mmCIF file of C-alpha atoms in Angstrom:
data_model
loop_
_atom_site.group_PDB
_atom_site.id
_atom_site.type_symbol
_atom_site.label_atom_id
_atom_site.label_comp_id
_atom_site.label_asym_id
_atom_site.label_seq_id
_atom_site.Cartn_x
_atom_site.Cartn_y
_atom_site.Cartn_z
ATOM 1 C CA GLU T 1 12.870 13.626 28.681
ATOM 2 C CA ALA T 2 13.340 13.462 24.916
ATOM 3 C CA GLN T 3 11.164 10.718 23.536
ATOM 4 C CA VAL T 4 8.945 9.336 20.828
ATOM 5 C CA THR T 5 5.648 8.036 22.183
ATOM 6 C CA GLN T 6 3.447 5.543 20.399
ATOM 7 C CA ASN T 7 -0.010 4.351 21.321
ATOM 8 C CA PRO T 8 -1.348 1.772 21.647
ATOM 9 C CA ARG T 9 1.598 -0.507 22.432
ATOM 10 C CA TYR T 10 -0.477 -3.613 21.818
ATOM 11 C CA LEU T 11 -3.646 -4.044 19.809
ATOM 12 C CA ILE T 12 -5.689 -6.973 18.573
ATOM 13 C CA THR T 13 -8.329 -6.109 16.021
ATOM 14 C CA VAL T 14 -10.403 -7.715 13.285
ATOM 15 C CA THR T 15 -10.240 -7.417 9.526
ATOM 16 C CA GLY T 16 -11.752 -4.209 8.219
ATOM 17 C CA LYS T 17 -12.022 -2.297 11.477
ATOM 18 C CA LYS T 18 -10.327 1.049 11.033
ATOM 19 C CA LEU T 19 -7.600 1.898 13.497
ATOM 20 C CA THR T 20 -5.083 4.631 14.182
ATOM 21 C CA VAL T 21 -1.697 4.322 15.834
ATOM 22 C CA THR T 22 -0.594 7.647 17.256
ATOM 23 C CA CYS T 23 2.977 8.925 17.362
ATOM 24 C CA SER T 24 4.224 12.025 19.107
ATOM 25 C CA GLN T 25 7.740 13.416 19.587
ATOM 26 C CA ASN T 26 8.859 16.189 21.919
ATOM 27 C CA MET T 27 12.188 17.022 20.282
ATOM 28 C CA ASN T 28 10.919 19.481 17.666
ATOM 29 C CA HIS T 29 12.165 17.143 14.931
ATOM 30 C CA GLU T 30 11.292 17.914 11.341
ATOM 31 C CA TYR T 31 11.570 14.373 10.028
ATOM 32 C CA MET T 32 9.250 11.548 11.099
ATOM 33 C CA SER T 33 8.762 8.071 9.723
ATOM 34 C CA TRP T 34 6.842 4.835 10.185
ATOM 35 C CA TYR T 35 8.402 1.394 9.849
ATOM 36 C CA ARG T 36 7.120 -2.114 10.153
ATOM 37 C CA GLN T 37 9.308 -4.903 11.466
ATOM 38 C CA ASP T 38 8.759 -8.482 10.386
ATOM 39 C CA PRO T 39 10.955 -11.499 11.197
ATOM 40 C CA GLY T 40 13.790 -11.934 8.723
ATOM 41 C CA LEU T 41 12.969 -8.711 6.898
ATOM 42 C CA GLY T 42 14.400 -6.055 9.171
ATOM 43 C CA LEU T 43 12.626 -2.707 9.168
ATOM 44 C CA ARG T 44 10.760 -1.512 6.118
ATOM 45 C CA GLN T 45 9.642 2.066 5.710
ATOM 46 C CA ILE T 46 5.922 2.688 5.282
ATOM 47 C CA TYR T 47 5.653 6.484 5.053
ATOM 48 C CA TYR T 48 7.780 9.430 5.998
ATOM 49 C CA SER T 49 7.371 13.142 6.476
ATOM 50 C CA MET T 50 10.044 15.757 5.933
ATOM 51 C CA ASN T 51 7.993 18.462 7.655
ATOM 52 C CA VAL T 52 4.453 19.612 8.422
ATOM 53 C CA GLU T 53 2.045 18.875 5.575
ATOM 54 C CA VAL T 54 4.807 17.061 3.647
ATOM 55 C CA THR T 55 4.449 13.286 3.496
ATOM 56 C CA ASP T 56 5.585 10.643 1.041
ATOM 57 C CA LYS T 57 5.472 6.918 0.479
ATOM 58 C CA GLY T 58 8.187 4.610 1.675
ATOM 59 C CA ASP T 59 8.782 1.068 0.472
ATOM 60 C CA VAL T 60 5.564 -0.578 1.687
ATOM 61 C CA PRO T 61 2.788 2.064 1.779
ATOM 62 C CA GLU T 62 -0.132 -0.081 0.559
ATOM 63 C CA GLY T 63 -2.992 -0.214 3.040
ATOM 64 C CA TYR T 64 -1.728 2.685 5.145
ATOM 65 C CA LYS T 65 -2.342 6.423 5.390
ATOM 66 C CA VAL T 66 -0.603 9.148 7.351
ATOM 67 C CA SER T 67 -1.031 12.815 8.085
ATOM 68 C CA ARG T 68 1.248 15.534 9.462
ATOM 69 C CA LYS T 69 -0.865 18.437 10.587
ATOM 70 C CA GLU T 70 1.413 19.353 13.478
ATOM 71 C CA LYS T 71 5.163 19.012 13.777
ATOM 72 C CA ARG T 72 5.050 16.751 16.823
ATOM 73 C CA ASN T 73 2.407 14.249 15.642
ATOM 74 C CA PHE T 74 2.464 11.674 12.874
ATOM 75 C CA PRO T 75 -0.408 9.176 13.141
ATOM 76 C CA LEU T 76 -0.550 5.972 11.117
ATOM 77 C CA ILE T 77 -3.996 5.026 9.856
ATOM 78 C CA LEU T 78 -5.128 1.592 8.723
ATOM 79 C CA GLU T 79 -8.461 2.220 6.998
ATOM 80 C CA SER T 80 -9.316 -1.446 6.495
ATOM 81 C CA PRO T 81 -6.763 -3.656 8.235
ATOM 82 C CA SER T 82 -5.995 -7.094 6.851
ATOM 83 C CA PRO T 83 -4.130 -10.036 8.438
ATOM 84 C CA ASN T 84 -0.997 -9.300 6.381
ATOM 85 C CA GLN T 85 -0.685 -6.052 8.331
ATOM 86 C CA THR T 86 -0.058 -7.991 11.513
ATOM 87 C CA SER T 87 3.338 -6.677 12.496
ATOM 88 C CA LEU T 88 5.419 -4.637 14.899
ATOM 89 C CA TYR T 89 5.276 -0.953 14.022
ATOM 90 C CA PHE T 90 7.797 1.716 14.908
ATOM 91 C CA CYS T 91 7.589 5.461 14.681
ATOM 92 C CA ALA T 92 10.868 7.362 14.470
ATOM 93 C CA SER T 93 11.997 10.954 14.229
ATOM 94 C CA SER T 94 15.136 12.866 13.363
ATOM 95 C CA GLN T 95 16.178 16.481 13.306
ATOM 96 C CA SER T 96 17.329 16.321 9.680
ATOM 97 C CA GLY T 97 20.025 14.885 7.438
ATOM 98 C CA ILE T 98 19.488 11.275 8.381
ATOM 99 C CA ALA T 99 21.664 10.047 5.554
ATOM 100 C CA ASN T 100 24.766 11.364 7.275
ATOM 101 C CA THR T 101 23.895 11.382 10.942
ATOM 102 C CA GLY T 102 21.900 8.167 10.802
ATOM 103 C CA GLU T 103 20.363 9.052 14.105
ATOM 104 C CA LEU T 104 16.740 8.127 14.219
ATOM 105 C CA PHE T 105 14.964 8.243 17.563
ATOM 106 C CA PHE T 106 12.512 5.377 17.864
ATOM 107 C CA GLY T 107 9.365 4.809 19.838
ATOM 108 C CA GLU T 108 9.004 1.556 21.740
ATOM 109 C CA GLY T 109 6.830 -0.039 19.102
ATOM 110 C CA SER T 110 3.200 -1.003 18.607
ATOM 111 C CA ARG T 111 2.419 -4.672 18.160
ATOM 112 C CA LEU T 112 -0.650 -5.070 15.991
ATOM 113 C CA THR T 113 -2.531 -8.289 15.373
ATOM 114 C CA VAL T 114 -5.278 -8.398 12.759
ATOM 115 C CA LEU T 115 -7.552 -11.445 12.956
ATOM 116 C CA ALA U 1 21.254 1.090 -5.375
ATOM 117 C CA GLN U 2 22.322 0.498 -1.815
ATOM 118 C CA SER U 3 21.776 -2.707 0.094
ATOM 119 C CA VAL U 4 23.011 -4.384 3.243
ATOM 120 C CA THR U 5 23.386 -8.058 4.144
ATOM 121 C CA GLN U 6 23.812 -9.369 7.646
ATOM 122 C CA LEU U 7 25.503 -12.711 7.271
ATOM 123 C CA ASP U 8 24.183 -14.358 10.440
ATOM 124 C CA SER U 9 20.601 -14.314 11.648
ATOM 125 C CA HIS U 10 21.606 -15.693 15.062
ATOM 126 C CA VAL U 11 24.871 -15.580 16.994
ATOM 127 C CA SER U 12 25.411 -17.229 20.348
ATOM 128 C CA VAL U 13 28.402 -16.520 22.612
ATOM 129 C CA SER U 14 29.407 -17.136 26.189
ATOM 130 C CA GLU U 15 29.732 -14.261 28.589
ATOM 131 C CA GLY U 16 33.259 -12.858 28.533
ATOM 132 C CA THR U 17 34.065 -14.079 25.000
ATOM 133 C CA PRO U 18 34.391 -11.878 21.908
ATOM 134 C CA VAL U 19 31.439 -10.869 19.778
ATOM 135 C CA LEU U 20 31.515 -10.637 15.973
ATOM 136 C CA LEU U 21 28.419 -9.643 14.003
ATOM 137 C CA ARG U 22 29.018 -9.544 10.265
ATOM 138 C CA CYS U 23 27.659 -7.046 7.773
ATOM 139 C CA ASN U 24 28.366 -6.561 4.077
ATOM 140 C CA TYR U 25 27.054 -3.624 2.107
ATOM 141 C CA SER U 26 26.596 -2.621 -1.485
ATOM 142 C CA SER U 27 26.732 1.001 -2.507
ATOM 143 C CA SER U 28 27.374 2.887 -5.705
ATOM 144 C CA TYR U 29 29.100 5.658 -3.799
ATOM 145 C CA SER U 30 30.868 6.143 -0.499
ATOM 146 C CA PRO U 31 28.227 5.175 2.025
ATOM 147 C CA SER U 32 27.364 6.131 5.551
ATOM 148 C CA LEU U 33 26.964 3.028 7.700
ATOM 149 C CA PHE U 34 25.419 2.468 11.092
ATOM 150 C CA TRP U 35 24.678 -0.181 13.662
ATOM 151 C CA TYR U 36 21.508 -0.070 15.700
ATOM 152 C CA VAL U 37 20.629 -2.229 18.710
ATOM 153 C CA GLN U 38 17.155 -3.338 19.777
ATOM 154 C CA HIS U 39 16.696 -4.736 23.266
ATOM 155 C CA PRO U 40 13.605 -6.854 23.946
ATOM 156 C CA ASN U 41 10.371 -4.871 23.820
ATOM 157 C CA LYS U 42 12.220 -1.659 23.089
ATOM 158 C CA GLY U 43 12.756 0.621 20.140
ATOM 159 C CA LEU U 44 16.009 0.748 18.211
ATOM 160 C CA GLN U 45 18.955 2.781 19.455
ATOM 161 C CA LEU U 46 21.943 4.026 17.483
ATOM 162 C CA LEU U 47 25.059 2.102 18.519
ATOM 163 C CA LEU U 48 27.664 3.691 16.242
ATOM 164 C CA LYS U 49 28.097 5.304 12.847
ATOM 165 C CA TYR U 50 30.666 5.615 10.059
ATOM 166 C CA THR U 51 30.512 8.732 7.921
ATOM 167 C CA SER U 52 33.837 8.710 6.009
ATOM 168 C CA ALA U 53 36.070 9.829 8.853
ATOM 169 C CA ALA U 54 38.102 7.211 10.768
ATOM 170 C CA THR U 55 37.557 3.673 9.492
ATOM 171 C CA LEU U 56 37.508 2.227 13.017
ATOM 172 C CA VAL U 57 34.457 3.534 14.776
ATOM 173 C CA LYS U 58 33.804 3.263 18.481
ATOM 174 C CA GLY U 59 30.298 3.146 19.839
ATOM 175 C CA ILE U 60 28.494 2.787 23.103
ATOM 176 C CA ASN U 61 28.878 -0.112 25.534
ATOM 177 C CA GLY U 62 32.319 -1.109 24.252
ATOM 178 C CA PHE U 63 31.266 -1.952 20.709
ATOM 179 C CA GLU U 64 33.249 -0.951 17.673
ATOM 180 C CA ALA U 65 33.106 -1.504 13.934
ATOM 181 C CA GLU U 66 35.647 -1.278 11.145
ATOM 182 C CA PHE U 67 34.814 -0.001 7.689
ATOM 183 C CA LYS U 68 36.679 -2.014 5.046
ATOM 184 C CA LYS U 69 36.052 -0.655 1.599
ATOM 185 C CA SER U 70 37.993 -3.408 -0.179
ATOM 186 C CA GLU U 71 35.798 -6.036 1.448
ATOM 187 C CA THR U 72 32.612 -3.927 1.486
ATOM 188 C CA SER U 73 32.213 -4.895 5.113
ATOM 189 C CA PHE U 74 31.285 -3.167 8.349
ATOM 190 C CA HIS U 75 31.498 -5.864 11.012
ATOM 191 C CA LEU U 76 30.569 -5.133 14.613
ATOM 192 C CA THR U 77 32.823 -6.398 17.390
ATOM 193 C CA LYS U 78 33.182 -6.350 21.137
ATOM 194 C CA PRO U 79 36.119 -7.897 23.030
ATOM 195 C CA SER U 80 34.084 -9.354 25.866
ATOM 196 C CA ALA U 81 30.353 -10.060 25.819
ATOM 197 C CA HIS U 82 28.116 -9.163 28.718
ATOM 198 C CA MET U 83 24.729 -10.626 29.491
ATOM 199 C CA SER U 84 23.170 -7.209 28.854
ATOM 200 C CA ASP U 85 24.408 -7.333 25.241
ATOM 201 C CA ALA U 86 21.732 -9.886 24.373
ATOM 202 C CA ALA U 87 19.626 -8.078 21.790
ATOM 203 C CA GLU U 88 18.977 -7.784 18.080
ATOM 204 C CA TYR U 89 21.454 -5.788 16.032
ATOM 205 C CA PHE U 90 20.796 -4.090 12.718
ATOM 206 C CA CYS U 91 23.346 -2.965 10.181
ATOM 207 C CA VAL U 92 22.113 0.061 8.260
ATOM 208 C CA VAL U 93 23.314 1.886 5.145
ATOM 209 C CA SER U 94 22.200 5.262 3.948
ATOM 210 C CA GLY U 95 20.771 5.335 0.469
ATOM 211 C CA SER U 96 19.205 7.698 -1.947
ATOM 212 C CA SER U 97 15.857 7.301 -3.617
ATOM 213 C CA GLY U 98 14.600 9.990 -5.939
ATOM 214 C CA GLY U 99 16.699 12.616 -4.190
ATOM 215 C CA TYR U 100 15.501 11.596 -0.751
ATOM 216 C CA ASN U 101 18.029 10.171 1.651
ATOM 217 C CA LYS U 102 16.840 7.077 3.477
ATOM 218 C CA LEU U 103 18.172 4.400 5.766
ATOM 219 C CA ILE U 104 18.187 0.810 4.530
ATOM 220 C CA PHE U 105 18.066 -1.796 7.292
ATOM 221 C CA GLY U 106 19.544 -5.261 7.243
ATOM 222 C CA ALA U 107 17.449 -8.217 8.354
ATOM 223 C CA GLY U 108 19.023 -8.226 11.806
ATOM 224 C CA THR U 109 21.233 -10.516 13.884
ATOM 225 C CA ARG U 110 19.970 -11.821 17.175
ATOM 226 C CA LEU U 111 22.759 -12.088 19.728
ATOM 227 C CA ALA U 112 22.361 -14.533 22.593
ATOM 228 C CA VAL U 113 24.804 -14.423 25.519
ATOM 229 C CA HIS U 114 25.088 -17.461 27.751
ATOM 230 C CA PRO U 115 26.516 -17.546 31.284
#
């Protein structure tokens, strides 16, 4: 089954404790992206990757890191989480040309709470 | 720059009555427009897309949307609501930032369907 898998789905942590949210897709997609969803703000892009070893900042990259060492994986790293990073996070992937096709495939989300 | 505004944060309808979710966009060129749906505790799923072909676009589950350039609108409609339509809906426009094509999400409209 074609899917984007995120882990963990739920996490409560404390300020400053490094964490990683993993994302893996099995569709051989070139493009992958991380979003955060906050009430009233829709989805905002954190980082994206056009292909292996190619990553770039989205609209809200502060406090986050990513890497793309393999095509299927795109982990999101919070080196020193703060309470303002409490949010619902989504990983998404697309074959290419998202501007025209618009078809992003989303994971089911990771709800992070930073105390 | 591209932007999208969803005019209602919440819409409530009775089962069997029509659904209208409103979306206005701003774009400096002919845009691609999309609607995504997010069911509770799930990732987002593409509902339908407009990419400069027919102005009336049909999507999954009986939804459709009409692109009206003169009104800069892309409203989502369904003739008869079903309980399973209760979800959050996002209007999305494709944009360009520094040569990179991205999707810009509206803030979302939560649709409630009552028996």
